[in-house]
Coordinates of C-alpha atoms in Angstrom, one line a residue:
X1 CA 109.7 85.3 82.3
X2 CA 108.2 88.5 82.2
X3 CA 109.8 91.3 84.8
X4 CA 108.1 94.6 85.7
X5 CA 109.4 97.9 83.2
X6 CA 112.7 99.6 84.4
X7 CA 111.7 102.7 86.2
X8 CA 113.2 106.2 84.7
X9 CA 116.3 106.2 86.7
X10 CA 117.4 102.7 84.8
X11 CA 117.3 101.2 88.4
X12 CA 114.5 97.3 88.4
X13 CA 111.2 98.6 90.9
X14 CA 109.8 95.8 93.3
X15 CA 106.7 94.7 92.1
X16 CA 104.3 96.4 94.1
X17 CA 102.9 95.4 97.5
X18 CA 99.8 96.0 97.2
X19 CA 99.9 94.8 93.7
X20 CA 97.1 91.9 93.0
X21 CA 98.3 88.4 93.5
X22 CA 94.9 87.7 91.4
X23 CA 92.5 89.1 88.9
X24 CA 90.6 91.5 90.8
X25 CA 87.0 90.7 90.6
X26 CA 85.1 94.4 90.7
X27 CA 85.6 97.5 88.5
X28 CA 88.4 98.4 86.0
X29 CA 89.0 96.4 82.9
X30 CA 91.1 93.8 85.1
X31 CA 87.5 93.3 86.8
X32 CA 85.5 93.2 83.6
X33 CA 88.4 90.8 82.1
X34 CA 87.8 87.7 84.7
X35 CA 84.2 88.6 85.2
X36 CA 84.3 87.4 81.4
X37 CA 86.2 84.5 82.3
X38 CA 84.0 82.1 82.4
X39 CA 81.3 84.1 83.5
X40 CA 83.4 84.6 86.8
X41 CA 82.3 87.6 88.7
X42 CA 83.3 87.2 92.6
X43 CA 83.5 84.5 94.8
X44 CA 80.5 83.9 97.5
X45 CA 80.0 84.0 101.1
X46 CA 80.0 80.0 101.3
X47 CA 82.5 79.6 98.7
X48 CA 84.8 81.9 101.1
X49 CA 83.8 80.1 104.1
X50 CA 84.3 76.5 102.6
X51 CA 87.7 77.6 101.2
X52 CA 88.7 79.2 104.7
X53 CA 87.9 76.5 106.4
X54 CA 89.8 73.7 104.3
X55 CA 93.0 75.5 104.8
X56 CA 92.3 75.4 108.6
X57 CA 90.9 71.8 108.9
X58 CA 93.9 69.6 107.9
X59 CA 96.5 66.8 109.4
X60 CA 96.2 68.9 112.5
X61 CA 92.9 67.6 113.6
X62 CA 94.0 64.3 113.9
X63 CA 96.9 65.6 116.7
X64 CA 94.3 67.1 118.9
X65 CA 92.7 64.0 121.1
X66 CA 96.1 63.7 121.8
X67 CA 96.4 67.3 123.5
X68 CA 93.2 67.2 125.3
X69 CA 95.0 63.8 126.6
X70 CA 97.6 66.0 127.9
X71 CA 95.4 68.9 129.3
X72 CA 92.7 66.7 130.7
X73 CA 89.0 67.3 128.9
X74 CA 88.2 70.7 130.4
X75 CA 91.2 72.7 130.0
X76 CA 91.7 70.8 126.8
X77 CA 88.2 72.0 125.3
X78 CA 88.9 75.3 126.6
X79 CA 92.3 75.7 125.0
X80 CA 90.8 74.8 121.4
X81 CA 88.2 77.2 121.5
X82 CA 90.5 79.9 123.0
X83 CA 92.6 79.0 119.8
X84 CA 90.1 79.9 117.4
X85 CA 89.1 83.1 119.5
X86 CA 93.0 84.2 119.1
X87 CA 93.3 83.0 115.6
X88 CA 90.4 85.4 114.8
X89 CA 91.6 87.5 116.3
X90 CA 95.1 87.9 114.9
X91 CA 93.3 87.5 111.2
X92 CA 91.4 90.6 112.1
X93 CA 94.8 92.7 112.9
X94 CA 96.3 92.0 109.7
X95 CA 93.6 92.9 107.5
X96 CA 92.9 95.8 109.5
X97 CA 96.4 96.4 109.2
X98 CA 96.7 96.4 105.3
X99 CA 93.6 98.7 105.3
X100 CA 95.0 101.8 105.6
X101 CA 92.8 105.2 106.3
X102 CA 94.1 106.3 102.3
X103 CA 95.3 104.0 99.6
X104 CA 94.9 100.6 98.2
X105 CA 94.0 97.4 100.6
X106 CA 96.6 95.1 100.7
X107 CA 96.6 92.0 98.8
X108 CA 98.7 89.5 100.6
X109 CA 99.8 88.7 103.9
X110 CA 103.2 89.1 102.8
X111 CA 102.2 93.3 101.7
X112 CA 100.9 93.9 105.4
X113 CA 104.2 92.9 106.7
X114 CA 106.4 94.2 103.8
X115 CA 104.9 97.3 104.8
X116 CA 105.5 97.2 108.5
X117 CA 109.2 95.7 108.5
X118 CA 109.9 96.0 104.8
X119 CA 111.3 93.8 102.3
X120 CA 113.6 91.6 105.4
X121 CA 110.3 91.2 106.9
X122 CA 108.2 90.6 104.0
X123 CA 111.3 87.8 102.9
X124 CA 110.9 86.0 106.6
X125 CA 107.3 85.7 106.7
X126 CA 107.0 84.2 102.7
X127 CA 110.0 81.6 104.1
X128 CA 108.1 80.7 106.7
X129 CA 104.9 80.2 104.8
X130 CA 106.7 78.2 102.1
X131 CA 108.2 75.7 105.1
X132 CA 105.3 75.5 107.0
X133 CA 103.1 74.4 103.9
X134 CA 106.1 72.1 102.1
X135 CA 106.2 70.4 105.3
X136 CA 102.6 70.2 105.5
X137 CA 102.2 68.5 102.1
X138 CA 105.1 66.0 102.7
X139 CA 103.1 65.1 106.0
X140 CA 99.8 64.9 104.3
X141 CA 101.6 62.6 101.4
X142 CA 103.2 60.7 103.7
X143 CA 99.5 59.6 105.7
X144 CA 98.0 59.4 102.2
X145 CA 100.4 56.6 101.6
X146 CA 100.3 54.9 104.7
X147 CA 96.2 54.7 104.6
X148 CA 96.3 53.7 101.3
X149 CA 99.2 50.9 101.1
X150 CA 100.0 50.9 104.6
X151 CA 103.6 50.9 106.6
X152 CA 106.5 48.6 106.7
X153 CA 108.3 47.7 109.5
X154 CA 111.4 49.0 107.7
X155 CA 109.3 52.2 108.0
X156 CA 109.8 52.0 111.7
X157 CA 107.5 50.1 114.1
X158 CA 104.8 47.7 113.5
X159 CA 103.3 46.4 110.2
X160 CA 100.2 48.2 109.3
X161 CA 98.1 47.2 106.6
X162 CA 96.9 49.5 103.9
X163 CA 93.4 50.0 102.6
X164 CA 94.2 49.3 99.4
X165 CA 96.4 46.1 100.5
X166 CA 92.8 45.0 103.0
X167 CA 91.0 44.9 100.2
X168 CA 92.5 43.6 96.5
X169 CA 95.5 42.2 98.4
X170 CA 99.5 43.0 98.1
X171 CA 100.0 43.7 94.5
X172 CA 102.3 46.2 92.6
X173 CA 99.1 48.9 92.1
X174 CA 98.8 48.7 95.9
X175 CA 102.3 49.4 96.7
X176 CA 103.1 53.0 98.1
X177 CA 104.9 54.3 95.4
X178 CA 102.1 53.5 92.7
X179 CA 99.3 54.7 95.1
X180 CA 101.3 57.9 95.4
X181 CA 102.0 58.3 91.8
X182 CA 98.2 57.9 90.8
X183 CA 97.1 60.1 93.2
X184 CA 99.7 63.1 91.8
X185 CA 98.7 62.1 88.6
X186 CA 94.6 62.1 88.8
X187 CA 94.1 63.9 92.0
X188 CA 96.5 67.0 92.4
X189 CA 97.7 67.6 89.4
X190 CA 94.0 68.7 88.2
X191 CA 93.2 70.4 91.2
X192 CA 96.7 72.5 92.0
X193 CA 96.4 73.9 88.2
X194 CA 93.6 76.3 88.9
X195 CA 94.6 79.8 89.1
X196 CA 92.0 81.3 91.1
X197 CA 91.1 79.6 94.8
X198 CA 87.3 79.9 94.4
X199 CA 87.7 77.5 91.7
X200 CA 88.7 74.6 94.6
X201 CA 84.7 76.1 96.5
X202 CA 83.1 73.0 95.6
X203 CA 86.4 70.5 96.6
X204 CA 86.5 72.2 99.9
X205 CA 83.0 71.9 100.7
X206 CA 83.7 68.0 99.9
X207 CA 86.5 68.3 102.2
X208 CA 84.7 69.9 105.0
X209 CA 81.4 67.5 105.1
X210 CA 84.3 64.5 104.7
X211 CA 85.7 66.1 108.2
X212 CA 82.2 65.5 109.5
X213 CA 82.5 62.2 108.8
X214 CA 85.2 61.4 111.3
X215 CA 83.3 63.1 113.8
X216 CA 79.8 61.7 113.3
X217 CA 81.1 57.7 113.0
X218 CA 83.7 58.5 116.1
X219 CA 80.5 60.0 117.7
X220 CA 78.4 56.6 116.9
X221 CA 80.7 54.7 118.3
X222 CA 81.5 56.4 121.2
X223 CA 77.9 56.9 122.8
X224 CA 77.3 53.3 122.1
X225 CA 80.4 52.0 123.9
X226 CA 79.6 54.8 126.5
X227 CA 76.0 53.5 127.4
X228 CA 76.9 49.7 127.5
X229 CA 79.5 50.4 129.3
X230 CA 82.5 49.8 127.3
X231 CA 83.8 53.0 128.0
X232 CA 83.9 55.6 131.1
X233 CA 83.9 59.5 131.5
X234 CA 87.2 60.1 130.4
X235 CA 89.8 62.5 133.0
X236 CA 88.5 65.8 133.0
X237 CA 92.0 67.9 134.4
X238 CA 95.6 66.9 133.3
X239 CA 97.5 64.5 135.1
X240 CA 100.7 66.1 136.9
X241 CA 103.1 63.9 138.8
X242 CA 106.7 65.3 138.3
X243 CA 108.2 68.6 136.6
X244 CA 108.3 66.6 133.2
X245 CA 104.8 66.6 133.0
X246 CA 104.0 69.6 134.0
X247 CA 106.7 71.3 131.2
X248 CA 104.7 68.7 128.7
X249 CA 101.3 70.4 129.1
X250 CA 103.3 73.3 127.0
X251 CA 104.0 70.9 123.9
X252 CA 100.3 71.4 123.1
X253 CA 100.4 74.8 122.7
X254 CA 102.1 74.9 118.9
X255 CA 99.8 71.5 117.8
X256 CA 96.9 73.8 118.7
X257 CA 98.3 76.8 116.5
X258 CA 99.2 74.8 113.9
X259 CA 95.7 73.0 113.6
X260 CA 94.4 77.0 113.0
X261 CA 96.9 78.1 111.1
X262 CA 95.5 79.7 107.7
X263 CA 96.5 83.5 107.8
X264 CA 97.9 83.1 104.6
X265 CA 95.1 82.3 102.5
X266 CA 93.0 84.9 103.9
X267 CA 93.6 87.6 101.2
X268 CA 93.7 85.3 98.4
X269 CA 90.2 84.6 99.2
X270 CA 89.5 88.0 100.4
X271 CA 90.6 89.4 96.5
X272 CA 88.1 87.2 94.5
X273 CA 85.1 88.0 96.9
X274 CA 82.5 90.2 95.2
X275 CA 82.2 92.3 98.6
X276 CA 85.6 91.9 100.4
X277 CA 83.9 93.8 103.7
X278 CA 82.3 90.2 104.0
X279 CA 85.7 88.9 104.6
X280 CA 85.3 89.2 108.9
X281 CA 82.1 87.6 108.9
X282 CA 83.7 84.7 106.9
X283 CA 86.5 84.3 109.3
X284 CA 84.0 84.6 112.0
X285 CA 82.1 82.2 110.4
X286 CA 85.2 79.3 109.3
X287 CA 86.4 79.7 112.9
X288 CA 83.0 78.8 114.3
X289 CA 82.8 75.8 112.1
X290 CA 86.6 74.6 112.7
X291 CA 86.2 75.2 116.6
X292 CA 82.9 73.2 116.5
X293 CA 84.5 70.6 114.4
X294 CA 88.1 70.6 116.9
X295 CA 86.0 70.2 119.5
X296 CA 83.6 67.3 118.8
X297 CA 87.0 65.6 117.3
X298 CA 88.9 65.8 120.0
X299 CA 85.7 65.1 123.1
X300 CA 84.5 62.2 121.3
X301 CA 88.4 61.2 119.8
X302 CA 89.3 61.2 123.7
X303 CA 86.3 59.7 125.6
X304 CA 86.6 56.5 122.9
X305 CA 90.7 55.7 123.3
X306 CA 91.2 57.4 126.6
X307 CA 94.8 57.0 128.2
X308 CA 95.2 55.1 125.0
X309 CA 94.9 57.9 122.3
X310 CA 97.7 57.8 120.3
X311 CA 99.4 60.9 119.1
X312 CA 97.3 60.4 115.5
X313 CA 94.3 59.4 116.4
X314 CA 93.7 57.7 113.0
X315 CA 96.0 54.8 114.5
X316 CA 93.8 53.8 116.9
X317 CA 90.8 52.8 114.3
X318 CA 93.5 50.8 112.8
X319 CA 92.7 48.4 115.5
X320 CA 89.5 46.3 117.1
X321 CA 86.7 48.5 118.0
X322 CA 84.8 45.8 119.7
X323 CA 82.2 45.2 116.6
X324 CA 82.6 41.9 115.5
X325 CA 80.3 42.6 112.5
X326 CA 80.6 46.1 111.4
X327 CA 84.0 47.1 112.8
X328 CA 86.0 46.1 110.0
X329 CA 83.8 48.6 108.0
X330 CA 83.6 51.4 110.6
X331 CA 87.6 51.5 110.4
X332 CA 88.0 51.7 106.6
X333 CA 85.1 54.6 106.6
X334 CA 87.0 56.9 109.0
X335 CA 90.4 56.6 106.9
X336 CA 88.8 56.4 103.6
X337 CA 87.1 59.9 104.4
X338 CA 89.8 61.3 106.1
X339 CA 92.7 60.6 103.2
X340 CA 89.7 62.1 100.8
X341 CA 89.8 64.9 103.3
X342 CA 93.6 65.2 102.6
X343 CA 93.6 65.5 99.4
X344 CA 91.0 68.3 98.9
X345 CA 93.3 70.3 101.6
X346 CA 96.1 70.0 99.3
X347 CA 95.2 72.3 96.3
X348 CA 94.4 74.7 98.9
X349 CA 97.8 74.7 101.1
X350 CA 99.6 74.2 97.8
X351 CA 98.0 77.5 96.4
X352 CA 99.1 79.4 99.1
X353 CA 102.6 77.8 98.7
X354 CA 103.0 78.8 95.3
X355 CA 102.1 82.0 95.9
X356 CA 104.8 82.6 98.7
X357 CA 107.5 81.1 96.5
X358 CA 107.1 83.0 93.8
X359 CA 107.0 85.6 96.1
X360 CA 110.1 85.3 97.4
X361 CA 111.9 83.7 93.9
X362 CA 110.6 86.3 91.9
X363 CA 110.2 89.5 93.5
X364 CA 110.2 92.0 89.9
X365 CA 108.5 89.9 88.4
X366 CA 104.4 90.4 86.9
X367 CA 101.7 88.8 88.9
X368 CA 102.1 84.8 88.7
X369 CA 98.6 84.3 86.9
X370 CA 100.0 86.4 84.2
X371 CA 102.6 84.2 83.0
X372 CA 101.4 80.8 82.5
X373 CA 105.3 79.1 81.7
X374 CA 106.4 80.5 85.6
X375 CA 103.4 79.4 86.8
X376 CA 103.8 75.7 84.9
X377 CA 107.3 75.5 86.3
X378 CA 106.8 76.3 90.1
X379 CA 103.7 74.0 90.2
X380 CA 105.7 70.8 88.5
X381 CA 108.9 72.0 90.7
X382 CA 106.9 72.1 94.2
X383 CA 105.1 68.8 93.5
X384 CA 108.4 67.3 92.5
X385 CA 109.5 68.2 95.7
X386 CA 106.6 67.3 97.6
X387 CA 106.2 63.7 95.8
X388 CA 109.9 63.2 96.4
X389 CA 109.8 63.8 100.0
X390 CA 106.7 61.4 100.7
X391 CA 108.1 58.7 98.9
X392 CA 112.0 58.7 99.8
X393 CA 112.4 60.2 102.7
X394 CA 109.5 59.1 105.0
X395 CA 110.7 59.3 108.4
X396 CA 111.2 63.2 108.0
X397 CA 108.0 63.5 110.2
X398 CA 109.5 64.4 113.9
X399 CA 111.8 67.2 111.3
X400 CA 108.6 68.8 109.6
X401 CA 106.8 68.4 113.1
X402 CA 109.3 70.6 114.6
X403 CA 109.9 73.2 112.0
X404 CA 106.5 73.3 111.2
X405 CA 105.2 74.3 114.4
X406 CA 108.1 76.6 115.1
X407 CA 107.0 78.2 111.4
X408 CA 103.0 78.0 112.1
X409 CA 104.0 80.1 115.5
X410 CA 105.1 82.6 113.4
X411 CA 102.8 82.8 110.9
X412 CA 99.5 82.4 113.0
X413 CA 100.6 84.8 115.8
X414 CA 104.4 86.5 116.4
X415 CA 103.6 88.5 112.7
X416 CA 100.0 89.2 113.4
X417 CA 100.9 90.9 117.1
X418 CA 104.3 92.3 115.5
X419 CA 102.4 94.3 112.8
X420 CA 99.5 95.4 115.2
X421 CA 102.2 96.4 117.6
X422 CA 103.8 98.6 114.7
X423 CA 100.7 99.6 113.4
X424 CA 102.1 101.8 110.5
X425 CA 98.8 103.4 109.5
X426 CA 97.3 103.6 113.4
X427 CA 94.7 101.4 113.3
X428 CA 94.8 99.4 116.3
X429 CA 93.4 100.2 119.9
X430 CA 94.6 99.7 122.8
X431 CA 93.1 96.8 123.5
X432 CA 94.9 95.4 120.1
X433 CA 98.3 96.0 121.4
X434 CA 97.4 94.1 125.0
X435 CA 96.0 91.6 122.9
X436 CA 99.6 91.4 120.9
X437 CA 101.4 91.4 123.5
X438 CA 100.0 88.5 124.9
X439 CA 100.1 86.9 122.0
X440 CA 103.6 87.1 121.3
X441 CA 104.0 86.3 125.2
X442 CA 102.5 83.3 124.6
X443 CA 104.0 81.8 121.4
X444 CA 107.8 82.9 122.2
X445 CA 107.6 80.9 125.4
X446 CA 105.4 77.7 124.6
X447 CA 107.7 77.2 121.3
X448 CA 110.5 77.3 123.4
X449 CA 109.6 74.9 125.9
X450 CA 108.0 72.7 123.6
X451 CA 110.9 72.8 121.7
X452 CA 112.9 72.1 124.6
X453 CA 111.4 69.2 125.6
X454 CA 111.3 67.8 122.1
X455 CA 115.2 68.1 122.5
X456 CA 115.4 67.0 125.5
X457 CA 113.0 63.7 124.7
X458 CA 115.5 63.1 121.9
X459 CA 118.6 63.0 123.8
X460 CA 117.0 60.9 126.8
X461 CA 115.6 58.6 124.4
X462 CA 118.7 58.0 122.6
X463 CA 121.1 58.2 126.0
X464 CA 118.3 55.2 127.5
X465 CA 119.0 52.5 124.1

């Protein structure tokens, strides 16, 4: 491993902050270097926008009928697109914030908040990314195997049948672990061993019009069943009885920050753009296309299952859905797509998590792109990690859920206000610091009473066996 020259006092210098994470794609030789690489001279607009909105659009979309069931329609609806309004919003404080008046941009998330709260902040943030996205991957890993071979009732509940097992059968090449290990093998392993993220522009794209999928066949269905009659206007405001379910309305809160979490992928995309002053009209742009997509998901998602909507929607097409002839079909397109979704999500969280780690592993050491036998051995670590987690330890979900969204609270809005409330280089209005304060407001208390009840749930559930 390569480690950055020993400064004149003898003493090891941090690597930069602001130092490049990637190849920079305009002027010096580093620019004329990758703009040689293959011909590579800047990522585009769409390219940004597709990649963007891949890291945004993941397992999370499949949680939201399920929080519009708890808020009712209208305050539901409302709550999605004020989530995309504040994710915006805190994307624009920290590149803001890494812009200062003199001086290099910053690179990385992690260099906006190293530079407001130093190396103990930098630290927190990169552990949070890397347990946010680890537990992400598991998750997504874990549903790839289920939708593909199914779950056991070993597994906990209910035998569900696979796609794989629905159509050849139960055979050894349909069991979990082999569907697992193909898909490392031929699917991730190619994709997760590109070094810059524009590379993945074309997967994500894939990924994005798979997303539409879901939406357009859940649409389908749901006007038809809607105008014979199948199906009725579904409850427009949340349904409060007792305390309990009041407190509850508050669980949503994190689901709906996780499902727009992708603060850390904005700068590597922003460092391969060819004009990086695009880079707020392409987070305008993603969060427009992920609030539209949230929002069709979760009215149509709701309006078909109703009271019934389970907490992943993609359960409920694992059932009957009234067509005797095409039904059967309808069911394996929605998971089919949305598994393919998953996995063209997965370069692009796992890129970011790589990142982080090294980060936080290796913090003299030269950018990771510069030294391919680090780079080899974090990639083969993580996805050891990742493949061990989906296939031996698959009830880890309710642990992941509730790191995760404590982690994705973080990342997507306490840092964000934090570094626009310190706002090193004075960048921020007034209007900024109201908006970070709310923010902050906002995510300290719903985590905690999410997290709460979460507790609480555990211990009445296990207090009522």
């Amino acid at each position: 491993m390569t480690v950055l020259p020993l400064a004149r006092d003898g003493r090891k210098p941090r690597r930069p902050s602001r130092a490049p994470l990637l190849p920079r794609c305009g002027g010096g030789h580093e620019g004329a270097e990758v703009a040689g690489d293959g011909g590579f001279d800047g990522a585009s607009f769409s390219g940004a926008v597709f990649n963007l909105s891949t890291t945004v659009v993941g397992a999370g979309i499949m949680a939201l009928p399920a929080a519009v069931k708890v808020l009712g329609l209208v305050p539901g609806l409302v709550m999605i697109v004020l989530g995309g309004f504040l994710t915006e919003a805190s994307i624009d404080m920290i590149l803001r914030a890494g812009r200062p008046p003199s001086g290099p941009r910053a690179t990385s998330y992690a260099a906006v908040v190293g530079d407001a709260f130093g190396s103990v902040g930098r630290a927190l943030l990169q552990t949070c990314v890397v347990v946010n996205n680890l537990g992400m991957l598991v998750v997504y890993m874990i549903i790839i195997g289920d939708v593909l071979s199914g779950t056991s009732p070993s597994d906990g509940g209910d035998h569900h049948t696979g796609v794989l097992e629905g159509w050849f059968g139960r055979h050894w090449w349909t069991a979990r672990s082999f569907a697992l290990l193909s898909t490392t093998l031929f699917v991730f392993a190619p994709l997760i061993s590109f070094k810059r993220v524009d590379s993945l522009r074309y997967t994500s794209a894939l990924s994005v019009a798979l997303a539409l999928v879901f939406v357009v066949v859940a649409a389908g269905i749901a006007v038809v069943k809607l105008i014979d009659g199948s199906i009725g206007v579904p409850r427009l405001l949340p349904e409060i009885v007792n305390q309990a379910s009041f407190w509850k309305l508050f669980t949503t809160v994190p689901i709906l920050v996780t499902a727009y979490i992708c603060q850390y992928s904005v700068h590597p995309i922003e460092n391969e753009l060819k004009d990086p002053s695009q880079m707020k009209s392409i987070t305008r742009t993603a969060m427009c296309l992920c609030s539209t997509v949230y929002v069709a998901t979760s009215l149509f998602g709701f309006m078909l299952f109703g009271e019934r909507t389970m907490d992943d929607v993609l359960a409920n097409f694992d059932t009957d859905m009234g067509f005797p002839v095409y039904g059967p079909l309808l069911n394996d397109i929605v998971r089919v797509s949305y598994v393919l979704h998953l996995m063209l999500v997965f370069p692009i969280i796992f890129y970011s998590l790589r990142l982080n780690l090294d980060g936080l592993l290796f913090p003299l050491a030269i950018p990771l792109t510069y030294d391919g036998h680090r780079f080899a051995a974090i990639t083969v670590g993580l996805m050891g990690v990742v493949f061990s987690g989906a296939n031996f330890v698959p009830s880890i979900w309710d642990a992941f859920q509730l790191t995760g969204a404590t982690a994705a609270v973080a990342i997507g809005f306490i840092f964000p206000a934090a570094v626009a409330l310190r706002d090193v280089y004075e960048v921020m209005t007034r209007k900024d610091k109201v908006l970070a304060c709310f923010m902050i407001l906002l995510a300290v208390s719903s985590s905690t009473i999410a997290i709460s009840s979460d507790i609480y749930g555990i211990f009445t559930d296990e207090s009522s066996r």
